[in-house]
Amino acid sequence: MWKVPVNQKPDQCLGEWIDREALAEAMIPLIGQLYRNNNVVTSIYGRSLINRSVIAVLKAHRFARHRQDDESELSVHETFPLVKAMSELKLGAASVDLGKLVVKFKAEGNGRSAEAFVRDELADVVGKQNTEAGHRKGQDVVLYGFGRIGRLLARIMIEKTGGGDGLRLRAIVVRKGSSDDLTKRASLLRRDSVHGSFDGTIIVDEENSTLNVNGVLIQVIYAKAPNEVDYTQYGIQNALLVDNTGVWRDADGLSQHLACPGIERVILTAPGKGKLKNIVHGINHDQITPEDKIVSAASCTTNAIVPVLKAINDKYGIANGHVETVHSYTNDQNLIDNFHKGERRGRSAALNMVITETGAATAAAKALPELAGKLTGNAIRVPTPNVSMAILNLNLENPTSREEVNEYLRYVALHSDLSRQIDYVSSTEVVSTDFVGSRYAGVVDAEATICNDNRVVLYVWYDNEFGYSCQVIRVMEDMAGVNPPAFPH
């Protein structure tokens, strides 16, 4: 735990804090202008700085000490000059991690000023503001279903709206549940028992059946089946539809959406059946082709375990293993004991641990064919509303130690192409609620790692709702071609 040096005085500590507050306040309008005018998204090791308060910005800087090799706190004095330089370069759309940019500036600045370094590092998008090369064409999006995942996808898309050149949520499709259905849908978006209140404003227009959410106008369409909707009537064209219902999970069923005017491609937020590609972003998203009209974003558990499995397999080789998922209860279970067609799922989710099956181990092989036939899996549903854990019990082809495997996974979380999928925590005090709102597919709990020669047991936390939704958004951005270049390289 970080401690104040004993030689510091109270007035000195307060003065330094006020100084950091002032710089953070100065950064916020620059970050906002970059976001709205240039479609530049800034973050610190995956923590977005868009629409954040002074305290949130400073906490993101403090958090960075867990992600830097020397575990030093990132200083706002280091990030502010880079942000200021970025604001003066008329940048095109980009995603910039300030934490990593500072590290690279320290290591490779070679005496250059912040302005010169940023100009060189972001050369691909410098001067591209409002040009065809630096402009992203917005992609219309329809959410078919508006349950837990659908509402979180809506929150994330609205948060990332920027200048409107990315994913543009145009409509949601639901079955009408009551005469005041629209008001109830707005209330569920506004209030969330797990993820908290929506950060913004929601205006309900009953007459036109729309929701105006932070300036994003969303048409609410009532339909009982896909073939009842003509999206072009609402000005929606070539849309990407995200099916959150789970009613159809194969190509034949999901193709019903493609027959609707205005829909061009479909993403399923559940494991796909048959020959559907199951995409885990960071692992096999490069397999999506323009010819793929329907893909699956796999399951939350598959997204949580596959990046870690790939990292381990790449370095040590996995001979075989077992995946045990300790999963929060879901809406498919009963609140109290009642009939359920599934085995054991009829018993109260709020009172019991319930053994059930998971297809995640098998699904992992769809994203990582080299693991085919090597993994078994099972699941236990537990009485918590969100955040789950995957326990990876693996037999490796090459021996290692606890210290080595932890340091390797820490490096992967920091520096690899999987840094948006894998997070890393080393604390003996973390519990499940600490990971609510995590934007990573999974978080390795280093203090829980067990290793004995070629046998390793890894514990991976994951927000099975929000972390998974972030992975779905990444797949959507790739399919829509609105994923901006990421810096530093």
CSV table of C-alpha atoms in Angstrom, one decimal:
chain,number,residue,atom,x,y,z
A,1,MET,CA,0.0,0.0,0.0
A,2,TRP,CA,1.3,3.5,-0.9
A,3,LYS,CA,2.3,5.6,2.1
A,4,VAL,CA,3.0,9.3,2.5
A,5,PRO,CA,6.7,9.8,3.1
A,6,VAL,CA,7.4,10.7,6.8
A,7,ASN,CA,9.2,13.9,5.8
A,8,GLN,CA,6.1,15.4,4.1
A,9,LYS,CA,4.0,18.0,5.9
A,10,PRO,CA,0.2,18.3,5.9
A,11,ASP,CA,0.4,21.6,4.0
A,12,GLN,CA,2.7,20.2,1.5
A,13,CYS,CA,0.4,17.2,0.8
A,14,LEU,CA,-2.6,19.5,0.4
A,15,GLY,CA,-0.7,21.9,-1.8
A,16,GLU,CA,0.4,19.0,-4.1
A,17,TRP,CA,-3.2,17.7,-4.3
A,18,ILE,CA,-4.5,21.1,-5.2
A,19,ASP,CA,-1.9,21.4,-7.9
A,20,ARG,CA,-2.9,18.0,-9.4
A,21,GLU,CA,-6.6,19.0,-9.2
A,22,ALA,CA,-5.9,22.2,-11.2
A,23,LEU,CA,-4.1,20.2,-13.9
A,24,ALA,CA,-6.8,17.6,-14.1
A,25,GLU,CA,-9.4,20.4,-14.4
A,26,ALA,CA,-7.4,21.9,-17.3
A,27,MET,CA,-7.2,18.5,-19.0
A,28,ILE,CA,-10.9,17.8,-19.0
A,29,PRO,CA,-12.0,20.3,-21.6
A,30,LEU,CA,-9.1,19.2,-23.9
A,31,ILE,CA,-10.2,15.6,-23.5
A,32,GLY,CA,-13.8,16.6,-24.3
A,33,GLN,CA,-12.8,18.6,-27.4
A,34,LEU,CA,-10.6,15.8,-28.7
A,35,TYR,CA,-13.5,13.4,-28.2
A,36,ARG,CA,-16.3,15.5,-29.8
A,37,ASN,CA,-14.4,17.3,-32.5
A,38,ASN,CA,-11.8,14.7,-33.5
A,39,ASN,CA,-13.3,11.4,-32.4
A,40,VAL,CA,-10.2,10.8,-30.3
A,41,VAL,CA,-10.8,8.5,-27.3
A,42,THR,CA,-8.3,8.9,-24.4
A,43,SER,CA,-7.8,6.4,-21.7
A,44,ILE,CA,-5.2,5.3,-19.0
A,45,TYR,CA,-4.5,1.6,-19.2
A,46,GLY,CA,-8.0,0.9,-20.4
A,47,ARG,CA,-9.8,3.4,-18.1
A,48,SER,CA,-11.7,5.9,-20.2
A,49,LEU,CA,-11.2,9.5,-19.5
A,50,ILE,CA,-14.3,10.7,-21.5
A,51,ASN,CA,-16.9,12.6,-19.4
A,52,ARG,CA,-15.0,11.9,-16.2
A,53,SER,CA,-14.8,14.2,-13.1
A,54,VAL,CA,-11.6,15.7,-11.7
A,55,ILE,CA,-11.5,13.0,-9.0
A,56,ALA,CA,-12.1,10.2,-11.6
A,57,VAL,CA,-9.2,11.5,-13.8
A,58,LEU,CA,-6.9,11.6,-10.8
A,59,LYS,CA,-8.0,8.1,-9.7
A,60,ALA,CA,-7.2,6.8,-13.2
A,61,HIS,CA,-3.7,8.2,-12.8
A,62,ARG,CA,-3.3,6.6,-9.4
A,63,PHE,CA,-4.6,3.3,-10.7
A,64,ALA,CA,-1.9,3.3,-13.3
A,65,ARG,CA,0.7,2.3,-10.7
A,66,HIS,CA,-0.7,-1.3,-10.8
A,67,ARG,CA,0.0,-1.4,-14.6
A,68,GLN,CA,3.4,0.1,-14.8
A,69,ASP,CA,6.6,-2.0,-14.6
A,70,ASP,CA,8.1,0.1,-11.8
A,71,GLU,CA,4.7,0.5,-10.0
A,72,SER,CA,5.1,4.2,-9.9
A,73,GLU,CA,2.1,6.5,-9.8
A,74,LEU,CA,1.4,8.2,-13.2
A,75,SER,CA,1.6,11.9,-12.7
A,76,VAL,CA,-0.9,14.4,-14.3
A,77,HIS,CA,2.2,16.5,-14.9
A,78,GLU,CA,3.3,13.8,-17.3
A,79,THR,CA,0.0,13.4,-19.1
A,80,PHE,CA,-1.1,17.0,-19.4
A,81,PRO,CA,1.6,18.1,-21.9
A,82,LEU,CA,0.8,15.2,-24.1
A,83,VAL,CA,-2.9,15.9,-24.1
A,84,LYS,CA,-2.3,19.6,-24.8
A,85,ALA,CA,0.0,18.7,-27.7
A,86,MET,CA,-2.7,16.3,-29.1
A,87,SER,CA,-5.3,19.1,-28.9
A,88,GLU,CA,-3.3,21.3,-31.3
A,89,LEU,CA,-2.6,18.7,-34.1
A,90,LYS,CA,-6.0,18.5,-35.7
A,91,LEU,CA,-6.1,14.7,-35.3
A,92,GLY,CA,-8.3,12.2,-37.1
A,93,ALA,CA,-10.2,9.5,-35.2
A,94,ALA,CA,-7.9,7.5,-32.8
A,95,SER,CA,-7.8,5.7,-29.5
A,96,VAL,CA,-4.9,6.9,-27.3
A,97,ASP,CA,-3.7,5.3,-24.1
A,98,LEU,CA,-2.0,8.1,-22.2
A,99,GLY,CA,-0.5,5.7,-19.7
A,100,LYS,CA,1.4,3.8,-22.3
A,101,LEU,CA,2.2,7.0,-24.2
A,102,VAL,CA,3.9,8.4,-21.2
A,103,VAL,CA,6.0,5.2,-20.7
A,104,LYS,CA,7.0,5.3,-24.4
A,105,PHE,CA,7.9,9.0,-24.1
A,106,LYS,CA,10.1,8.4,-21.2
A,107,ALA,CA,11.8,5.5,-22.9
A,108,GLU,CA,12.0,6.8,-26.5
A,109,GLY,CA,11.6,10.5,-26.3
A,110,ASN,CA,15.4,11.0,-27.0
A,111,GLY,CA,15.3,14.7,-26.0
A,112,ARG,CA,12.3,15.6,-28.1
A,113,SER,CA,9.7,17.9,-26.7
A,114,ALA,CA,6.2,16.6,-25.9
A,115,GLU,CA,4.9,18.3,-29.0
A,116,ALA,CA,7.5,16.7,-31.3
A,117,PHE,CA,7.1,13.3,-29.7
A,118,VAL,CA,3.3,13.3,-30.1
A,119,ARG,CA,3.5,14.6,-33.6
A,120,ASP,CA,5.8,11.7,-34.5
A,121,GLU,CA,4.0,9.0,-32.6
A,122,LEU,CA,0.5,10.0,-33.9
A,123,ALA,CA,1.7,10.8,-37.4
A,124,ASP,CA,-0.8,8.5,-39.1
A,125,VAL,CA,-3.7,10.7,-37.9
A,126,VAL,CA,-2.1,14.2,-37.6
A,127,GLY,CA,-3.9,16.8,-39.7
A,128,LYS,CA,-6.7,14.3,-40.6
A,129,GLN,CA,-9.5,16.1,-38.7
A,130,ASN,CA,-12.6,16.5,-41.0
A,131,THR,CA,-10.8,14.8,-43.9
A,132,GLU,CA,-12.0,11.7,-45.6
A,133,ALA,CA,-8.9,9.8,-44.4
A,134,GLY,CA,-9.6,10.7,-40.8
A,135,HIS,CA,-13.3,10.4,-40.8
A,136,ARG,CA,-15.3,7.4,-39.7
A,137,LYS,CA,-18.7,6.7,-41.3
A,138,GLY,CA,-21.3,6.1,-38.6
A,139,GLN,CA,-22.9,2.7,-38.4
A,140,ASP,CA,-26.6,2.3,-37.6
A,141,VAL,CA,-27.2,-0.2,-34.8
A,142,VAL,CA,-30.4,-2.0,-33.8
A,143,LEU,CA,-30.7,-3.9,-30.5
A,144,TYR,CA,-33.1,-6.8,-30.8
A,145,GLY,CA,-34.0,-7.4,-27.2
A,146,PHE,CA,-33.4,-5.0,-24.3
A,147,GLY,CA,-32.5,-7.2,-21.3
A,148,ARG,CA,-29.3,-7.1,-19.2
A,149,ILE,CA,-26.9,-7.2,-22.0
A,150,GLY,CA,-29.0,-5.1,-24.3
A,151,ARG,CA,-29.2,-2.2,-21.8
A,152,LEU,CA,-25.5,-2.3,-21.0
A,153,LEU,CA,-24.6,-2.3,-24.8
A,154,ALA,CA,-26.9,0.8,-25.0
A,155,ARG,CA,-25.0,2.5,-22.1
A,156,ILE,CA,-21.6,1.8,-23.7
A,157,MET,CA,-22.6,2.9,-27.2
A,158,ILE,CA,-24.2,6.2,-25.8
A,159,GLU,CA,-21.0,6.8,-23.8
A,160,LYS,CA,-18.9,6.4,-26.9
A,161,THR,CA,-21.1,8.4,-29.2
A,162,GLY,CA,-18.6,11.3,-29.6
A,163,GLY,CA,-19.3,13.2,-32.8
A,164,GLY,CA,-21.6,10.4,-34.1
A,165,ASP,CA,-19.1,8.8,-36.4
A,166,GLY,CA,-19.0,5.4,-34.7
A,167,LEU,CA,-21.7,3.0,-33.6
A,168,ARG,CA,-25.0,4.9,-33.7
A,169,LEU,CA,-27.8,3.3,-31.7
A,170,ARG,CA,-30.9,3.9,-33.8
A,171,ALA,CA,-33.5,1.5,-32.4
A,172,ILE,CA,-34.4,-1.2,-30.0
A,173,VAL,CA,-37.0,-4.0,-30.7
A,174,VAL,CA,-39.0,-5.5,-27.9
A,175,ARG,CA,-42.4,-7.1,-27.3
A,176,LYS,CA,-44.8,-4.7,-25.7
A,177,GLY,CA,-45.3,-5.7,-22.1
A,178,SER,CA,-47.8,-3.1,-20.8
A,179,SER,CA,-49.5,0.2,-21.7
A,180,ASP,CA,-46.7,2.1,-20.0
A,181,ASP,CA,-44.0,-0.1,-21.6
A,182,LEU,CA,-41.9,2.8,-22.8
A,183,THR,CA,-41.7,4.4,-19.4
A,184,LYS,CA,-40.7,1.1,-17.8
A,185,ARG,CA,-38.0,0.5,-20.5
A,186,ALA,CA,-36.6,4.0,-19.8
A,187,SER,CA,-36.6,3.3,-16.1
A,188,LEU,CA,-34.7,0.1,-16.5
A,189,LEU,CA,-32.1,1.9,-18.5
A,190,ARG,CA,-31.9,4.8,-16.0
A,191,ARG,CA,-31.7,2.6,-12.9
A,192,ASP,CA,-29.6,-0.5,-12.5
A,193,SER,CA,-29.3,-2.4,-9.2
A,194,VAL,CA,-25.9,-3.7,-10.0
A,195,HIS,CA,-24.2,-1.1,-12.3
A,196,GLY,CA,-25.8,2.0,-10.7
A,197,SER,CA,-27.6,5.0,-12.2
A,198,PHE,CA,-27.2,6.0,-15.9
A,199,ASP,CA,-24.8,8.9,-16.2
A,200,GLY,CA,-26.9,11.3,-18.2
A,201,THR,CA,-30.4,12.3,-19.2
A,202,ILE,CA,-33.3,10.3,-20.7
A,203,ILE,CA,-36.3,11.9,-22.3
A,204,VAL,CA,-39.4,9.8,-23.0
A,205,ASP,CA,-41.6,10.6,-26.0
A,206,GLU,CA,-44.7,8.4,-25.7
A,207,GLU,CA,-46.3,9.9,-28.8
A,208,ASN,CA,-43.4,9.0,-31.1
A,209,SER,CA,-42.2,6.0,-29.1
A,210,THR,CA,-38.7,7.3,-28.8
A,211,LEU,CA,-36.1,7.8,-26.1
A,212,ASN,CA,-33.7,10.7,-26.3
A,213,VAL,CA,-30.7,9.6,-24.3
A,214,ASN,CA,-27.9,12.1,-24.0
A,215,GLY,CA,-28.9,13.4,-27.4
A,216,VAL,CA,-29.1,9.9,-29.0
A,217,LEU,CA,-32.6,9.5,-30.4
A,218,ILE,CA,-33.6,5.8,-30.1
A,219,GLN,CA,-36.7,4.5,-31.8
A,220,VAL,CA,-38.5,1.8,-29.7
A,221,ILE,CA,-40.1,-0.7,-32.1
A,222,TYR,CA,-42.7,-3.2,-30.8
A,223,ALA,CA,-42.7,-6.5,-32.6
A,224,LYS,CA,-43.2,-10.2,-31.8
A,225,ALA,CA,-41.1,-11.5,-34.7
A,226,PRO,CA,-38.3,-10.2,-37.0
A,227,ASN,CA,-40.5,-10.3,-40.1
A,228,GLU,CA,-42.8,-7.7,-38.7
A,229,VAL,CA,-40.3,-4.9,-39.0
A,230,ASP,CA,-39.3,-2.7,-41.9
A,231,TYR,CA,-36.4,-0.6,-40.5
A,232,THR,CA,-36.2,1.6,-43.5
A,233,GLN,CA,-39.5,3.2,-42.4
A,234,TYR,CA,-37.5,4.7,-39.5
A,235,GLY,CA,-34.7,5.9,-41.7
A,236,ILE,CA,-32.4,3.0,-40.7
A,237,GLN,CA,-30.1,1.7,-43.5
A,238,ASN,CA,-27.5,-1.1,-43.7
A,239,ALA,CA,-27.8,-1.6,-40.0
A,240,LEU,CA,-25.9,-3.9,-37.7
A,241,LEU,CA,-28.4,-5.8,-35.6
A,242,VAL,CA,-27.4,-7.3,-32.2
A,243,ASP,CA,-29.7,-10.1,-31.2
A,244,ASN,CA,-29.7,-10.3,-27.4
A,245,THR,CA,-32.7,-12.6,-27.0
A,246,GLY,CA,-31.0,-16.0,-27.4
A,247,VAL,CA,-34.2,-17.3,-29.1
A,248,TRP,CA,-32.3,-18.1,-32.3
A,249,ARG,CA,-28.7,-19.3,-32.2
A,250,ASP,CA,-28.1,-20.8,-35.6
A,251,ALA,CA,-27.7,-19.3,-39.0
A,252,ASP,CA,-31.2,-20.3,-40.2
A,253,GLY,CA,-33.0,-18.6,-37.3
A,254,LEU,CA,-30.8,-15.5,-37.2
A,255,SER,CA,-31.2,-15.1,-41.0
A,256,GLN,CA,-34.7,-13.9,-40.4
A,257,HIS,CA,-33.2,-10.5,-39.4
A,258,LEU,CA,-31.3,-10.3,-42.7
A,259,ALA,CA,-34.6,-10.6,-44.6
A,260,CYS,CA,-35.8,-7.3,-42.9
A,261,PRO,CA,-35.3,-4.1,-45.0
A,262,GLY,CA,-32.6,-2.0,-43.4
A,263,ILE,CA,-30.5,-4.8,-41.8
A,264,GLU,CA,-27.2,-5.8,-43.3
A,265,ARG,CA,-25.4,-7.9,-40.6
A,266,VAL,CA,-26.2,-9.7,-37.4
A,267,ILE,CA,-24.3,-10.4,-34.1
A,268,LEU,CA,-25.5,-12.9,-31.6
A,269,THR,CA,-24.7,-12.3,-27.9
A,270,ALA,CA,-24.7,-16.0,-27.1
A,271,PRO,CA,-22.7,-19.1,-28.2
A,272,GLY,CA,-23.6,-19.8,-31.8
A,273,LYS,CA,-24.6,-23.2,-33.1
A,274,GLY,CA,-23.7,-25.0,-36.3
A,275,LYS,CA,-21.1,-23.3,-38.5
A,276,LEU,CA,-21.5,-19.8,-37.0
A,277,LYS,CA,-18.1,-18.2,-36.2
A,278,ASN,CA,-17.8,-17.7,-32.4
A,279,ILE,CA,-15.7,-14.6,-32.1
A,280,VAL,CA,-13.6,-13.7,-29.0
A,281,HIS,CA,-12.2,-10.3,-29.6
A,282,GLY,CA,-8.5,-10.2,-29.3
A,283,ILE,CA,-8.2,-13.8,-30.3
A,284,ASN,CA,-9.9,-14.5,-33.6
A,285,HIS,CA,-11.7,-11.2,-34.6
A,286,ASP,CA,-9.4,-11.0,-37.6
A,287,GLN,CA,-11.3,-14.0,-39.0
A,288,ILE,CA,-14.4,-11.8,-39.6
A,289,THR,CA,-14.7,-11.2,-43.3
A,290,PRO,CA,-17.0,-8.9,-45.3
A,291,GLU,CA,-18.8,-12.0,-46.4
A,292,ASP,CA,-19.8,-12.9,-42.8
A,293,LYS,CA,-23.3,-11.7,-42.4
A,294,ILE,CA,-23.9,-13.4,-39.0
A,295,VAL,CA,-21.4,-14.0,-36.2
A,296,SER,CA,-21.6,-15.0,-32.6
A,297,ALA,CA,-19.8,-13.1,-29.8
A,298,ALA,CA,-19.6,-16.4,-27.9
A,299,SER,CA,-20.4,-16.4,-24.2
A,300,CYS,CA,-19.1,-14.3,-21.2
A,301,THR,CA,-17.2,-17.3,-19.8
A,302,THR,CA,-15.6,-18.1,-23.2
A,303,ASN,CA,-14.5,-14.5,-23.5
A,304,ALA,CA,-13.1,-14.6,-20.0
A,305,ILE,CA,-11.0,-17.8,-20.3
A,306,VAL,CA,-9.8,-17.9,-23.9
A,307,PRO,CA,-7.4,-14.9,-23.8
A,308,VAL,CA,-5.7,-16.4,-20.6
A,309,LEU,CA,-5.7,-19.8,-22.1
A,310,LYS,CA,-4.1,-18.5,-25.3
A,311,ALA,CA,-1.4,-16.7,-23.3
A,312,ILE,CA,-0.6,-19.8,-21.3
A,313,ASN,CA,-0.6,-22.1,-24.3
A,314,ASP,CA,1.6,-19.8,-26.3
A,315,LYS,CA,4.4,-19.9,-23.7
A,316,TYR,CA,4.0,-23.2,-21.8
A,317,GLY,CA,1.7,-25.4,-23.9
A,318,ILE,CA,-1.4,-26.9,-22.4
A,319,ALA,CA,-1.5,-30.7,-22.3
A,320,ASN,CA,-5.0,-30.8,-20.8
A,321,GLY,CA,-7.1,-29.2,-18.1
A,322,HIS,CA,-10.4,-28.5,-16.5
A,323,VAL,CA,-12.4,-25.2,-16.3
A,324,GLU,CA,-14.7,-24.7,-13.4
A,325,THR,CA,-16.9,-21.6,-13.5
A,326,VAL,CA,-18.3,-20.1,-10.3
A,327,HIS,CA,-21.0,-18.0,-12.0
A,328,SER,CA,-23.5,-15.5,-10.7
A,329,TYR,CA,-27.2,-16.5,-11.2
A,330,THR,CA,-28.9,-15.4,-14.3
A,331,ASN,CA,-32.5,-14.6,-15.3
A,332,ASP,CA,-33.0,-18.1,-16.6
A,333,GLN,CA,-33.0,-19.4,-13.0
A,334,ASN,CA,-36.0,-19.3,-10.6
A,335,LEU,CA,-36.0,-16.7,-7.8
A,336,ILE,CA,-37.9,-19.3,-5.6
A,337,ASP,CA,-38.4,-23.0,-6.1
A,338,ASN,CA,-40.6,-23.7,-9.1
A,339,PHE,CA,-40.8,-25.8,-12.2
A,340,HIS,CA,-37.9,-25.4,-14.6
A,341,LYS,CA,-37.2,-27.6,-17.7
A,342,GLY,CA,-33.5,-27.5,-16.9
A,343,GLU,CA,-31.9,-29.9,-14.3
A,344,ARG,CA,-31.5,-28.3,-10.8
A,345,ARG,CA,-32.4,-24.8,-12.2
A,346,GLY,CA,-35.8,-25.0,-10.7
A,347,ARG,CA,-34.3,-24.4,-7.2
A,348,SER,CA,-34.1,-20.9,-5.8
A,349,ALA,CA,-31.1,-19.1,-7.3
A,350,ALA,CA,-31.0,-16.7,-4.4
A,351,LEU,CA,-30.6,-19.5,-1.8
A,352,ASN,CA,-28.6,-22.2,-3.5
A,353,MET,CA,-25.4,-23.1,-5.2
A,354,VAL,CA,-26.5,-24.9,-8.3
A,355,ILE,CA,-24.4,-27.3,-10.3
A,356,THR,CA,-25.0,-26.9,-14.0
A,357,GLU,CA,-23.2,-27.4,-17.3
A,358,THR,CA,-21.1,-24.9,-19.3
A,359,GLY,CA,-20.1,-25.1,-22.9
A,360,ALA,CA,-17.2,-22.7,-22.4
A,361,ALA,CA,-14.5,-25.4,-22.5
A,362,THR,CA,-15.8,-26.8,-25.7
A,363,ALA,CA,-16.5,-23.3,-27.1
A,364,ALA,CA,-12.9,-22.3,-26.3
A,365,ALA,CA,-11.7,-24.8,-29.0
A,366,LYS,CA,-13.8,-22.9,-31.6
A,367,ALA,CA,-11.7,-19.8,-31.0
A,368,LEU,CA,-8.5,-21.7,-30.3
A,369,PRO,CA,-8.5,-24.9,-32.4
A,370,GLU,CA,-5.2,-26.0,-30.8
A,371,LEU,CA,-7.1,-26.7,-27.6
A,372,ALA,CA,-9.7,-29.1,-29.2
A,373,GLY,CA,-10.2,-32.1,-27.0
A,374,LYS,CA,-7.9,-30.8,-24.2
A,375,LEU,CA,-10.4,-29.2,-21.8
A,376,THR,CA,-13.4,-30.3,-19.8
A,377,GLY,CA,-15.7,-27.9,-18.0
A,378,ASN,CA,-18.5,-27.5,-15.5
A,379,ALA,CA,-20.2,-24.6,-13.7
A,380,ILE,CA,-21.7,-23.7,-10.3
A,381,ARG,CA,-24.3,-21.0,-10.1
A,382,VAL,CA,-24.0,-19.0,-6.9
A,383,PRO,CA,-26.3,-16.5,-5.1
A,384,THR,CA,-24.7,-13.3,-6.3
A,385,PRO,CA,-26.2,-11.1,-9.0
A,386,ASN,CA,-23.0,-10.3,-11.0
A,387,VAL,CA,-19.3,-11.0,-11.4
A,388,SER,CA,-18.1,-14.6,-11.9
A,389,MET,CA,-14.9,-16.5,-11.6
A,390,ALA,CA,-13.3,-19.1,-13.8
A,391,ILE,CA,-10.8,-21.6,-12.2
A,392,LEU,CA,-8.4,-22.9,-14.8
A,393,ASN,CA,-6.8,-26.2,-13.6
A,394,LEU,CA,-4.1,-26.8,-16.3
A,395,ASN,CA,-1.5,-29.4,-16.9
A,396,LEU,CA,1.3,-27.8,-18.9
A,397,GLU,CA,3.8,-29.2,-21.4
A,398,ASN,CA,6.6,-27.1,-19.9
A,399,PRO,CA,7.2,-26.6,-16.2
A,400,THR,CA,7.1,-23.1,-14.5
A,401,SER,CA,6.8,-21.5,-11.1
A,402,ARG,CA,4.2,-19.4,-9.4
A,403,GLU,CA,6.4,-16.3,-9.6
A,404,GLU,CA,7.2,-16.8,-13.3
A,405,VAL,CA,3.7,-17.5,-14.5
A,406,ASN,CA,2.4,-14.5,-12.6
A,407,GLU,CA,5.0,-12.2,-13.9
A,408,TYR,CA,4.4,-13.5,-17.5
A,409,LEU,CA,0.6,-12.8,-17.1
A,410,ARG,CA,1.3,-9.4,-15.7
A,411,TYR,CA,3.5,-8.6,-18.8
A,412,VAL,CA,0.8,-9.9,-21.1
A,413,ALA,CA,-1.8,-7.6,-19.4
A,414,LEU,CA,0.6,-4.6,-19.7
A,415,HIS,CA,2.3,-5.0,-23.1
A,416,SER,CA,0.6,-7.6,-25.4
A,417,ASP,CA,-2.1,-7.5,-28.0
A,418,LEU,CA,-4.4,-8.9,-25.3
A,419,SER,CA,-4.0,-5.9,-23.0
A,420,ARG,CA,-7.7,-5.0,-23.6
A,421,GLN,CA,-8.9,-8.5,-22.7
A,422,ILE,CA,-6.7,-9.5,-19.8
A,423,ASP,CA,-6.3,-7.4,-16.6
A,424,TYR,CA,-4.1,-8.4,-13.6
A,425,VAL,CA,-4.6,-7.8,-9.9
A,426,SER,CA,-2.2,-8.7,-7.0
A,427,SER,CA,-4.1,-8.1,-3.8
A,428,THR,CA,-5.1,-10.4,-1.0
A,429,GLU,CA,-8.2,-8.2,-0.3
A,430,VAL,CA,-10.2,-8.2,-3.5
A,431,VAL,CA,-13.6,-9.8,-3.7
A,432,SER,CA,-16.2,-10.2,-6.4
A,433,THR,CA,-17.9,-6.8,-6.1
A,434,ASP,CA,-14.5,-5.1,-6.7
A,435,PHE,CA,-14.8,-6.2,-10.4
A,436,VAL,CA,-18.3,-4.8,-11.1
A,437,GLY,CA,-17.9,-2.6,-14.2
A,438,SER,CA,-14.6,-4.1,-15.3
A,439,ARG,CA,-14.1,-3.5,-19.0
A,440,TYR,CA,-11.8,-6.5,-19.4
A,441,ALA,CA,-12.8,-9.9,-20.5
A,442,GLY,CA,-11.1,-11.4,-17.5
A,443,VAL,CA,-8.9,-10.4,-14.5
A,444,VAL,CA,-6.1,-12.7,-13.3
A,445,ASP,CA,-6.0,-12.9,-9.5
A,446,ALA,CA,-2.2,-13.3,-9.0
A,447,GLU,CA,-2.5,-13.9,-5.2
A,448,ALA,CA,-4.6,-17.0,-5.8
A,449,THR,CA,-2.3,-18.6,-8.4
A,450,ILE,CA,-1.2,-22.2,-7.5
A,451,CYS,CA,1.7,-23.8,-9.3
A,452,ASN,CA,3.6,-27.0,-8.9
A,453,ASP,CA,6.1,-27.8,-11.7
A,454,ASN,CA,3.9,-28.4,-14.8
A,455,ARG,CA,0.5,-28.0,-13.0
A,456,VAL,CA,-1.0,-24.6,-12.6
A,457,VAL,CA,-4.3,-23.3,-11.2
A,458,LEU,CA,-5.3,-19.8,-12.3
A,459,TYR,CA,-8.2,-17.8,-10.9
A,460,VAL,CA,-9.8,-15.4,-13.3
A,461,TRP,CA,-12.5,-12.9,-12.3
A,462,TYR,CA,-14.9,-11.4,-14.8
A,463,ASP,CA,-17.9,-9.1,-14.9
A,464,ASN,CA,-20.1,-11.5,-16.8
A,465,GLU,CA,-22.4,-8.6,-17.8
A,466,PHE,CA,-20.3,-5.5,-18.4
A,467,GLY,CA,-17.0,-7.0,-19.3
A,468,TYR,CA,-18.7,-9.2,-21.8
A,469,SER,CA,-20.7,-6.3,-23.2
A,470,CYS,CA,-17.4,-4.5,-23.8
A,471,GLN,CA,-16.1,-7.4,-25.8
A,472,VAL,CA,-19.3,-7.4,-27.8
A,473,ILE,CA,-18.9,-3.7,-28.6
A,474,ARG,CA,-15.3,-4.4,-29.8
A,475,VAL,CA,-16.7,-7.1,-32.2
A,476,MET,CA,-19.4,-4.6,-33.4
A,477,GLU,CA,-16.8,-1.9,-34.1
A,478,ASP,CA,-14.7,-4.3,-36.1
A,479,MET,CA,-17.7,-5.5,-38.2
A,480,ALA,CA,-18.8,-1.9,-38.7
A,481,GLY,CA,-15.3,-0.8,-39.6
A,482,VAL,CA,-15.4,2.0,-37.0
A,483,ASN,CA,-12.6,0.8,-34.8
A,484,PRO,CA,-10.1,3.7,-34.8
A,485,PRO,CA,-6.3,3.2,-34.9
A,486,ALA,CA,-4.8,2.7,-31.5
A,487,PHE,CA,-1.8,4.5,-30.1
A,488,PRO,CA,1.0,4.2,-29.1
A,489,HIS,CA,1.9,1.5,-31.6
